Amino acid sequence: MELKEALDTLKDTGVRITPQRHAILEYLINSMSHPTADDIYKALEGKFPNMSVATVYNNLRVFREVGLVKELTYGDASSRFDFVTTHHYHVICESCGKIVDFHYPGLDEVEHLASHVTGFKISHHRMEIYGTCPECASKEAH
Amino acid sequence: MELKEALDTLKDTGVRITPQRHAILEYLINSMSHPTADDIYKALEGKFPNMSVATVYNNLRVFREVGLVKELTYGDASSRFDFVTTHHYHVICESCGKIVDFHYPGLDEVEHLASHVTGFKISHHRMEIYGTCPECASKEAH
DNA sequence: TACACTATTTATAAAGATTATAAAGTAAGA
DNA sequence: TCTTACTTTATAATCTTTATAAATAGTGTA
């Protein structure tokens, strides 16, 4: 169960587990969308009537620093937050061909805009990122 | 000369050429960095002591709508703006193979994060978006 | 060149997101 | 249970961006 693992990660990193943190993580994991801080705040209003917006922001920052959560800036007003899952792309070394997994939440926004601009019914996309891996980069330096 | 072409683009699109617009475009073209709106505002303070910040924002939006400029969200506080060169993606119809250009800004963030996470020195990325074009979609409907 | 029409600029205020601060509260180990 | 340091809360401040309305200035036309 993802929530349990996430809480373990917090424990291992020495981050206290508060009811608010528990709830925010739970919401992020169960959320299919990419909620904004305000979405989360509003969603948990019922359970925590006294919770401050600052608490949401503070904890999202903590989660991000620990690596549990990714912050997405799609260009609209507010950042979106996503629990880090398994969807990933590939980063490919142009020198030795090594492929490294790169976890990044789906580029739903790109598909959305593509659909809007071209009128296509989008089914999926592919993306690869190219560059030089650290090993090859250090070889080149010699 | 890029500035001349940019001004022509404005003319063709029916956008008036004002001294402020001229100066903002010039600054964007000559700038090697990705300036924020405030950077531009400050840079042109000397030439236009009375220029409003709103003018900078308004015109950056106009330029973006016309396709001369792209807006980058790197995740920090404010957007950065970049004079558009030629970069674009392709949307491909899985039924008839038609390829449509799709202009999209902002995947610099993906490269940036990939570099940060994998240690690669990123050179570029490729992305294709797949779907069904409007024509094929309407054929299928029959 | 002068005129008129409308887009644009300016100045200001407002909105919205995020962060800072300080006091009150609480998780977690001894 | 007790203690201590970390968290939460409440509030205000900051920062970026947009909205508004009056003043200004481009651009086509006569």
Short mmCIF file of N, CA and C in Angstrom, two decimals, chain A:
data_model
loop_
_atom_site.label_atom_id
_atom_site.label_comp_id
_atom_site.label_asym_id
_atom_site.label_seq_id
_atom_site.Cartn_x
_atom_site.Cartn_y
_atom_site.Cartn_z
N MET A 1 0.85 -1.22 0.00
CA MET A 1 0.00 0.00 0.00
C MET A 1 0.87 1.25 0.00
N GLU A 2 0.55 2.14 -0.94
CA GLU A 2 1.43 3.29 -1.14
C GLU A 2 1.50 4.22 0.06
N LEU A 3 0.37 4.37 0.73
CA LEU A 3 0.34 5.28 1.86
C LEU A 3 1.29 4.81 2.95
N LYS A 4 1.26 3.52 3.22
CA LYS A 4 2.13 2.96 4.25
C LYS A 4 3.60 3.23 3.91
N GLU A 5 3.96 2.97 2.67
CA GLU A 5 5.34 3.22 2.25
C GLU A 5 5.72 4.69 2.40
N ALA A 6 4.78 5.52 2.03
CA ALA A 6 5.04 6.96 2.12
C ALA A 6 5.28 7.36 3.57
N LEU A 7 4.45 6.82 4.47
CA LEU A 7 4.61 7.15 5.89
C LEU A 7 5.95 6.61 6.41
N ASP A 8 6.33 5.43 5.92
CA ASP A 8 7.65 4.90 6.30
C ASP A 8 8.77 5.82 5.83
N THR A 9 8.62 6.31 4.61
CA THR A 9 9.62 7.24 4.10
C THR A 9 9.75 8.45 5.02
N LEU A 10 8.61 8.96 5.45
CA LEU A 10 8.64 10.10 6.36
C LEU A 10 9.38 9.73 7.64
N LYS A 11 9.02 8.56 8.21
CA LYS A 11 9.64 8.12 9.45
C LYS A 11 11.16 8.02 9.28
N ASP A 12 11.58 7.40 8.18
CA ASP A 12 13.00 7.22 7.93
C ASP A 12 13.74 8.54 7.81
N THR A 13 13.02 9.53 7.32
CA THR A 13 13.68 10.82 7.10
C THR A 13 13.57 11.72 8.32
N GLY A 14 12.91 11.20 9.36
CA GLY A 14 12.80 11.98 10.57
C GLY A 14 11.76 13.08 10.48
N VAL A 15 10.77 12.90 9.62
CA VAL A 15 9.70 13.88 9.51
C VAL A 15 8.50 13.39 10.32
N ARG A 16 8.04 14.18 11.21
CA ARG A 16 6.93 13.78 12.08
C ARG A 16 5.66 13.53 11.30
N ILE A 17 4.94 12.52 11.74
CA ILE A 17 3.69 12.21 11.07
C ILE A 17 2.54 12.81 11.87
N THR A 18 1.98 13.84 11.30
CA THR A 18 0.84 14.50 11.94
C THR A 18 -0.43 14.10 11.20
N PRO A 19 -1.56 14.26 11.84
CA PRO A 19 -2.82 13.94 11.15
C PRO A 19 -2.96 14.70 9.84
N GLN A 20 -2.52 15.95 9.83
CA GLN A 20 -2.62 16.74 8.61
C GLN A 20 -1.76 16.15 7.51
N ARG A 21 -0.55 15.78 7.86
CA ARG A 21 0.34 15.20 6.84
C ARG A 21 -0.23 13.89 6.32
N HIS A 22 -0.75 13.11 7.24
CA HIS A 22 -1.37 11.84 6.86
C HIS A 22 -2.49 12.10 5.85
N ALA A 23 -3.31 13.05 6.15
CA ALA A 23 -4.48 13.32 5.29
C ALA A 23 -4.06 13.87 3.93
N ILE A 24 -3.08 14.75 3.92
CA ILE A 24 -2.62 15.34 2.66
C ILE A 24 -2.03 14.25 1.77
N LEU A 25 -1.21 13.39 2.35
CA LEU A 25 -0.63 12.30 1.58
C LEU A 25 -1.72 11.39 1.03
N GLU A 26 -2.66 11.05 1.90
CA GLU A 26 -3.75 10.17 1.49
C GLU A 26 -4.52 10.77 0.32
N TYR A 27 -4.77 12.06 0.43
CA TYR A 27 -5.51 12.72 -0.65
C TYR A 27 -4.72 12.71 -1.96
N LEU A 28 -3.43 12.98 -1.84
CA LEU A 28 -2.59 13.00 -3.04
C LEU A 28 -2.54 11.63 -3.70
N ILE A 29 -2.46 10.60 -2.90
CA ILE A 29 -2.35 9.24 -3.45
C ILE A 29 -3.65 8.83 -4.13
N ASN A 30 -4.76 9.16 -3.49
CA ASN A 30 -6.04 8.75 -4.05
C ASN A 30 -6.52 9.64 -5.19
N SER A 31 -5.93 10.84 -5.27
CA SER A 31 -6.38 11.77 -6.30
C SER A 31 -5.88 11.35 -7.67
N MET A 32 -6.78 11.31 -8.61
CA MET A 32 -6.40 10.97 -9.97
C MET A 32 -5.89 12.20 -10.72
N SER A 33 -6.27 13.37 -10.23
CA SER A 33 -5.87 14.60 -10.91
C SER A 33 -4.55 15.10 -10.34
N HIS A 34 -4.19 16.29 -10.67
CA HIS A 34 -3.00 16.93 -10.13
C HIS A 34 -3.46 18.14 -9.34
N PRO A 35 -3.77 17.95 -8.09
CA PRO A 35 -4.41 19.03 -7.33
C PRO A 35 -3.47 20.20 -7.04
N THR A 36 -4.04 21.37 -6.94
CA THR A 36 -3.29 22.52 -6.45
C THR A 36 -3.32 22.50 -4.93
N ALA A 37 -2.50 23.36 -4.34
CA ALA A 37 -2.49 23.44 -2.88
C ALA A 37 -3.88 23.81 -2.38
N ASP A 38 -4.54 24.64 -3.10
CA ASP A 38 -5.87 25.08 -2.69
C ASP A 38 -6.90 23.95 -2.83
N ASP A 39 -6.74 23.15 -3.87
CA ASP A 39 -7.62 21.97 -4.00
C ASP A 39 -7.53 21.11 -2.75
N ILE A 40 -6.31 20.87 -2.34
CA ILE A 40 -6.08 20.02 -1.17
C ILE A 40 -6.67 20.66 0.07
N TYR A 41 -6.40 21.94 0.19
CA TYR A 41 -6.93 22.69 1.33
C TYR A 41 -8.44 22.57 1.42
N LYS A 42 -9.11 22.79 0.30
CA LYS A 42 -10.57 22.72 0.27
C LYS A 42 -11.07 21.30 0.52
N ALA A 43 -10.35 20.31 -0.03
CA ALA A 43 -10.79 18.92 0.11
C ALA A 43 -10.73 18.46 1.56
N LEU A 44 -9.81 19.02 2.31
CA LEU A 44 -9.63 18.57 3.69
C LEU A 44 -10.30 19.48 4.70
N GLU A 45 -11.01 20.46 4.18
CA GLU A 45 -11.71 21.41 5.05
C GLU A 45 -12.66 20.69 6.02
N GLY A 46 -13.36 19.70 5.49
CA GLY A 46 -14.32 18.97 6.32
C GLY A 46 -13.65 18.27 7.48
N LYS A 47 -12.54 17.62 7.18
CA LYS A 47 -11.86 16.83 8.21
C LYS A 47 -11.08 17.72 9.18
N PHE A 48 -10.53 18.81 8.65
CA PHE A 48 -9.73 19.70 9.49
C PHE A 48 -10.21 21.14 9.33
N PRO A 49 -11.28 21.48 10.03
CA PRO A 49 -11.89 22.80 9.84
C PRO A 49 -10.94 23.93 10.20
N ASN A 50 -9.95 23.65 11.03
CA ASN A 50 -9.06 24.72 11.47
C ASN A 50 -7.72 24.73 10.75
N MET A 51 -7.58 23.84 9.79
CA MET A 51 -6.27 23.77 9.14
C MET A 51 -5.97 25.04 8.35
N SER A 52 -4.73 25.46 8.42
CA SER A 52 -4.30 26.67 7.72
C SER A 52 -3.77 26.34 6.33
N VAL A 53 -3.94 27.27 5.41
CA VAL A 53 -3.36 27.07 4.07
C VAL A 53 -1.87 26.87 4.17
N ALA A 54 -1.26 27.59 5.08
CA ALA A 54 0.18 27.51 5.24
C ALA A 54 0.61 26.08 5.54
N THR A 55 -0.22 25.37 6.28
CA THR A 55 0.10 23.97 6.61
C THR A 55 0.18 23.14 5.34
N VAL A 56 -0.76 23.36 4.45
CA VAL A 56 -0.73 22.63 3.18
C VAL A 56 0.55 22.95 2.41
N TYR A 57 0.85 24.23 2.29
CA TYR A 57 2.05 24.62 1.56
C TYR A 57 3.31 24.07 2.24
N ASN A 58 3.39 24.24 3.56
CA ASN A 58 4.56 23.75 4.28
C ASN A 58 4.79 22.27 4.02
N ASN A 59 3.71 21.51 4.12
CA ASN A 59 3.88 20.07 4.02
C ASN A 59 4.14 19.62 2.59
N LEU A 60 3.55 20.30 1.64
CA LEU A 60 3.87 19.96 0.26
C LEU A 60 5.35 20.20 0.00
N ARG A 61 5.87 21.24 0.61
CA ARG A 61 7.30 21.50 0.43
C ARG A 61 8.13 20.39 1.09
N VAL A 62 7.71 19.99 2.29
CA VAL A 62 8.41 18.90 2.98
C VAL A 62 8.37 17.63 2.13
N PHE A 63 7.21 17.29 1.62
CA PHE A 63 7.06 16.08 0.81
C PHE A 63 7.94 16.15 -0.44
N ARG A 64 8.00 17.34 -1.00
CA ARG A 64 8.80 17.50 -2.20
C ARG A 64 10.28 17.30 -1.88
N GLU A 65 10.69 17.86 -0.75
CA GLU A 65 12.10 17.75 -0.37
C GLU A 65 12.49 16.30 -0.10
N VAL A 66 11.53 15.53 0.40
CA VAL A 66 11.79 14.12 0.70
C VAL A 66 11.65 13.26 -0.56
N GLY A 67 11.05 13.82 -1.59
CA GLY A 67 10.93 13.11 -2.85
C GLY A 67 9.62 12.36 -3.03
N LEU A 68 8.69 12.58 -2.13
CA LEU A 68 7.41 11.87 -2.25
C LEU A 68 6.48 12.52 -3.27
N VAL A 69 6.71 13.79 -3.50
CA VAL A 69 5.75 14.56 -4.29
C VAL A 69 6.50 15.41 -5.30
N LYS A 70 5.89 15.59 -6.48
CA LYS A 70 6.48 16.45 -7.49
C LYS A 70 5.62 17.69 -7.65
N GLU A 71 6.29 18.79 -7.83
CA GLU A 71 5.57 20.03 -8.08
C GLU A 71 5.62 20.32 -9.57
N LEU A 72 4.44 20.55 -10.14
CA LEU A 72 4.36 20.79 -11.57
C LEU A 72 3.98 22.23 -11.83
N THR A 73 4.68 22.87 -12.74
CA THR A 73 4.31 24.23 -13.12
C THR A 73 3.92 24.19 -14.59
N TYR A 74 2.65 24.14 -14.80
CA TYR A 74 2.16 24.03 -16.17
C TYR A 74 1.94 25.38 -16.81
N GLY A 75 2.22 26.44 -16.11
CA GLY A 75 2.11 27.75 -16.69
C GLY A 75 0.89 28.52 -16.23
N ASP A 76 -0.09 27.82 -15.65
CA ASP A 76 -1.22 28.57 -15.11
C ASP A 76 -0.85 29.12 -13.74
N ALA A 77 -1.80 29.74 -13.11
CA ALA A 77 -1.50 30.52 -11.92
C ALA A 77 -0.79 29.72 -10.83
N SER A 78 -1.30 28.54 -10.53
CA SER A 78 -0.78 27.87 -9.34
C SER A 78 -0.14 26.52 -9.65
N SER A 79 0.76 26.14 -8.82
CA SER A 79 1.46 24.88 -8.97
C SER A 79 0.51 23.71 -8.71
N ARG A 80 0.82 22.60 -9.33
CA ARG A 80 0.06 21.38 -9.09
C ARG A 80 1.01 20.35 -8.49
N PHE A 81 0.41 19.47 -7.68
CA PHE A 81 1.24 18.53 -6.94
C PHE A 81 0.81 17.12 -7.25
N ASP A 82 1.80 16.24 -7.37
CA ASP A 82 1.51 14.89 -7.79
C ASP A 82 2.34 13.91 -6.99
N PHE A 83 1.67 12.90 -6.48
CA PHE A 83 2.38 11.84 -5.79
C PHE A 83 3.23 11.09 -6.82
N VAL A 84 4.47 10.84 -6.47
CA VAL A 84 5.38 10.22 -7.42
C VAL A 84 5.04 8.74 -7.59
N THR A 85 4.72 8.35 -8.80
CA THR A 85 4.33 6.96 -9.04
C THR A 85 5.31 6.28 -9.96
N THR A 86 4.83 5.49 -10.86
CA THR A 86 5.72 4.69 -11.68
C THR A 86 5.80 5.15 -13.12
N HIS A 87 4.87 6.03 -13.55
CA HIS A 87 4.90 6.50 -14.92
C HIS A 87 6.21 7.21 -15.19
N HIS A 88 6.87 6.81 -16.24
CA HIS A 88 8.18 7.40 -16.43
C HIS A 88 8.55 7.47 -17.91
N TYR A 89 9.54 8.27 -18.16
CA TYR A 89 10.09 8.41 -19.50
C TYR A 89 11.52 7.87 -19.47
N HIS A 90 12.18 7.95 -20.61
CA HIS A 90 13.55 7.47 -20.67
C HIS A 90 14.51 8.60 -21.01
N VAL A 91 15.63 8.59 -20.31
CA VAL A 91 16.72 9.49 -20.63
C VAL A 91 17.83 8.63 -21.24
N ILE A 92 18.25 9.01 -22.43
CA ILE A 92 19.15 8.15 -23.21
C ILE A 92 20.50 8.83 -23.42
N CYS A 93 21.55 8.09 -23.13
CA CYS A 93 22.90 8.64 -23.34
C CYS A 93 23.28 8.50 -24.81
N GLU A 94 23.61 9.60 -25.41
CA GLU A 94 23.95 9.60 -26.84
C GLU A 94 25.33 9.02 -27.09
N SER A 95 26.10 8.88 -26.03
CA SER A 95 27.47 8.38 -26.21
C SER A 95 27.53 6.86 -26.04
N CYS A 96 26.93 6.31 -24.97
CA CYS A 96 27.04 4.88 -24.71
C CYS A 96 25.71 4.15 -24.83
N GLY A 97 24.65 4.87 -25.04
CA GLY A 97 23.35 4.22 -25.24
C GLY A 97 22.62 3.82 -23.98
N LYS A 98 23.18 4.11 -22.86
CA LYS A 98 22.54 3.74 -21.60
C LYS A 98 21.17 4.44 -21.46
N ILE A 99 20.21 3.69 -20.93
CA ILE A 99 18.88 4.24 -20.73
C ILE A 99 18.55 4.29 -19.25
N VAL A 100 18.17 5.44 -18.80
CA VAL A 100 17.83 5.63 -17.39
C VAL A 100 16.37 6.03 -17.28
N ASP A 101 15.67 5.40 -16.37
CA ASP A 101 14.28 5.77 -16.15
C ASP A 101 14.19 7.17 -15.56
N PHE A 102 13.22 7.88 -16.02
CA PHE A 102 13.02 9.24 -15.53
C PHE A 102 11.55 9.40 -15.16
N HIS A 103 11.34 9.47 -13.87
CA HIS A 103 9.96 9.56 -13.41
C HIS A 103 9.45 10.98 -13.52
N TYR A 104 8.39 11.11 -14.25
CA TYR A 104 7.79 12.44 -14.42
C TYR A 104 6.31 12.22 -14.68
N PRO A 105 5.48 12.94 -13.98
CA PRO A 105 4.04 12.72 -14.13
C PRO A 105 3.60 12.99 -15.56
N GLY A 106 2.54 12.36 -15.97
CA GLY A 106 2.07 12.46 -17.35
C GLY A 106 1.94 13.89 -17.82
N LEU A 107 2.27 14.11 -19.06
CA LEU A 107 2.15 15.44 -19.63
C LEU A 107 0.73 15.63 -20.17
N ASP A 108 -0.21 15.40 -19.30
CA ASP A 108 -1.62 15.51 -19.70
C ASP A 108 -1.92 16.86 -20.32
N GLU A 109 -1.29 17.89 -19.76
CA GLU A 109 -1.57 19.23 -20.23
C GLU A 109 -1.17 19.40 -21.69
N VAL A 110 -0.07 18.78 -22.06
CA VAL A 110 0.38 18.87 -23.45
C VAL A 110 -0.64 18.20 -24.37
N GLU A 111 -1.10 17.03 -23.98
CA GLU A 111 -2.09 16.32 -24.79
C GLU A 111 -3.36 17.16 -24.90
N HIS A 112 -3.70 17.75 -23.79
CA HIS A 112 -4.92 18.56 -23.75
C HIS A 112 -4.84 19.72 -24.72
N LEU A 113 -3.71 20.42 -24.68
CA LEU A 113 -3.55 21.58 -25.55
C LEU A 113 -3.44 21.15 -27.01
N ALA A 114 -2.75 20.05 -27.25
CA ALA A 114 -2.62 19.54 -28.62
C ALA A 114 -4.00 19.26 -29.20
N SER A 115 -4.83 18.64 -28.39
CA SER A 115 -6.19 18.35 -28.82
C SER A 115 -6.95 19.62 -29.14
N HIS A 116 -6.77 20.59 -28.28
CA HIS A 116 -7.48 21.86 -28.43
C HIS A 116 -7.05 22.60 -29.69
N VAL A 117 -5.76 22.59 -29.96
CA VAL A 117 -5.21 23.38 -31.05
C VAL A 117 -5.41 22.69 -32.39
N THR A 118 -5.26 21.37 -32.43
CA THR A 118 -5.29 20.68 -33.72
C THR A 118 -6.62 20.02 -34.02
N GLY A 119 -7.46 19.85 -33.02
CA GLY A 119 -8.73 19.16 -33.22
C GLY A 119 -8.59 17.65 -33.22
N PHE A 120 -7.38 17.16 -33.03
CA PHE A 120 -7.16 15.72 -32.96
C PHE A 120 -7.81 15.14 -31.72
N LYS A 121 -8.19 13.86 -31.81
CA LYS A 121 -8.54 13.10 -30.61
C LYS A 121 -7.26 12.39 -30.18
N ILE A 122 -6.63 12.88 -29.15
CA ILE A 122 -5.31 12.38 -28.76
C ILE A 122 -5.43 11.04 -28.04
N SER A 123 -4.55 10.11 -28.40
CA SER A 123 -4.56 8.83 -27.70
C SER A 123 -3.37 8.71 -26.74
N HIS A 124 -2.23 9.17 -27.17
CA HIS A 124 -1.07 9.08 -26.28
C HIS A 124 0.08 9.90 -26.84
N HIS A 125 1.18 9.90 -26.14
CA HIS A 125 2.36 10.57 -26.65
C HIS A 125 3.60 9.77 -26.24
N ARG A 126 4.68 10.07 -26.89
CA ARG A 126 5.95 9.49 -26.46
C ARG A 126 6.97 10.61 -26.34
N MET A 127 7.89 10.42 -25.43
CA MET A 127 8.94 11.43 -25.27
C MET A 127 10.21 10.73 -24.83
N GLU A 128 11.30 11.12 -25.43
CA GLU A 128 12.60 10.68 -24.95
C GLU A 128 13.49 11.90 -24.77
N ILE A 129 14.33 11.79 -23.77
CA ILE A 129 15.25 12.88 -23.48
C ILE A 129 16.66 12.37 -23.75
N TYR A 130 17.43 13.18 -24.47
CA TYR A 130 18.77 12.75 -24.87
C TYR A 130 19.84 13.62 -24.23
N GLY A 131 20.98 12.98 -23.97
CA GLY A 131 22.07 13.74 -23.39
C GLY A 131 23.28 12.85 -23.17
N THR A 132 24.14 13.28 -22.26
CA THR A 132 25.35 12.52 -21.97
C THR A 132 25.33 12.11 -20.50
N CYS A 133 25.53 10.82 -20.25
CA CYS A 133 25.49 10.34 -18.87
C CYS A 133 26.74 10.81 -18.13
N PRO A 134 26.69 10.83 -16.81
CA PRO A 134 27.83 11.34 -16.03
C PRO A 134 29.12 10.62 -16.36
N GLU A 135 29.07 9.27 -16.56
CA GLU A 135 30.28 8.51 -16.85
C GLU A 135 30.91 8.99 -18.16
N CYS A 136 30.10 9.02 -19.21
CA CYS A 136 30.63 9.46 -20.50
C CYS A 136 31.10 10.91 -20.44
N ALA A 137 30.40 11.71 -19.67
CA ALA A 137 30.78 13.12 -19.56
C ALA A 137 32.18 13.24 -18.94
N SER A 138 32.45 12.40 -17.92
CA SER A 138 33.76 12.50 -17.26
C SER A 138 34.85 11.93 -18.16
N LYS A 139 34.51 10.90 -18.98
CA LYS A 139 35.48 10.38 -19.95
C LYS A 139 35.88 11.47 -20.95
N GLU A 140 34.85 12.16 -21.42
CA GLU A 140 35.10 13.21 -22.40
C GLU A 140 36.02 14.29 -21.85
N ALA A 141 35.93 14.49 -20.57
CA ALA A 141 36.70 15.57 -19.94
C ALA A 141 38.20 15.29 -19.98
N HIS A 142 38.57 13.99 -20.08
CA HIS A 142 40.00 13.64 -20.09
C HIS A 142 40.67 13.96 -21.41
#
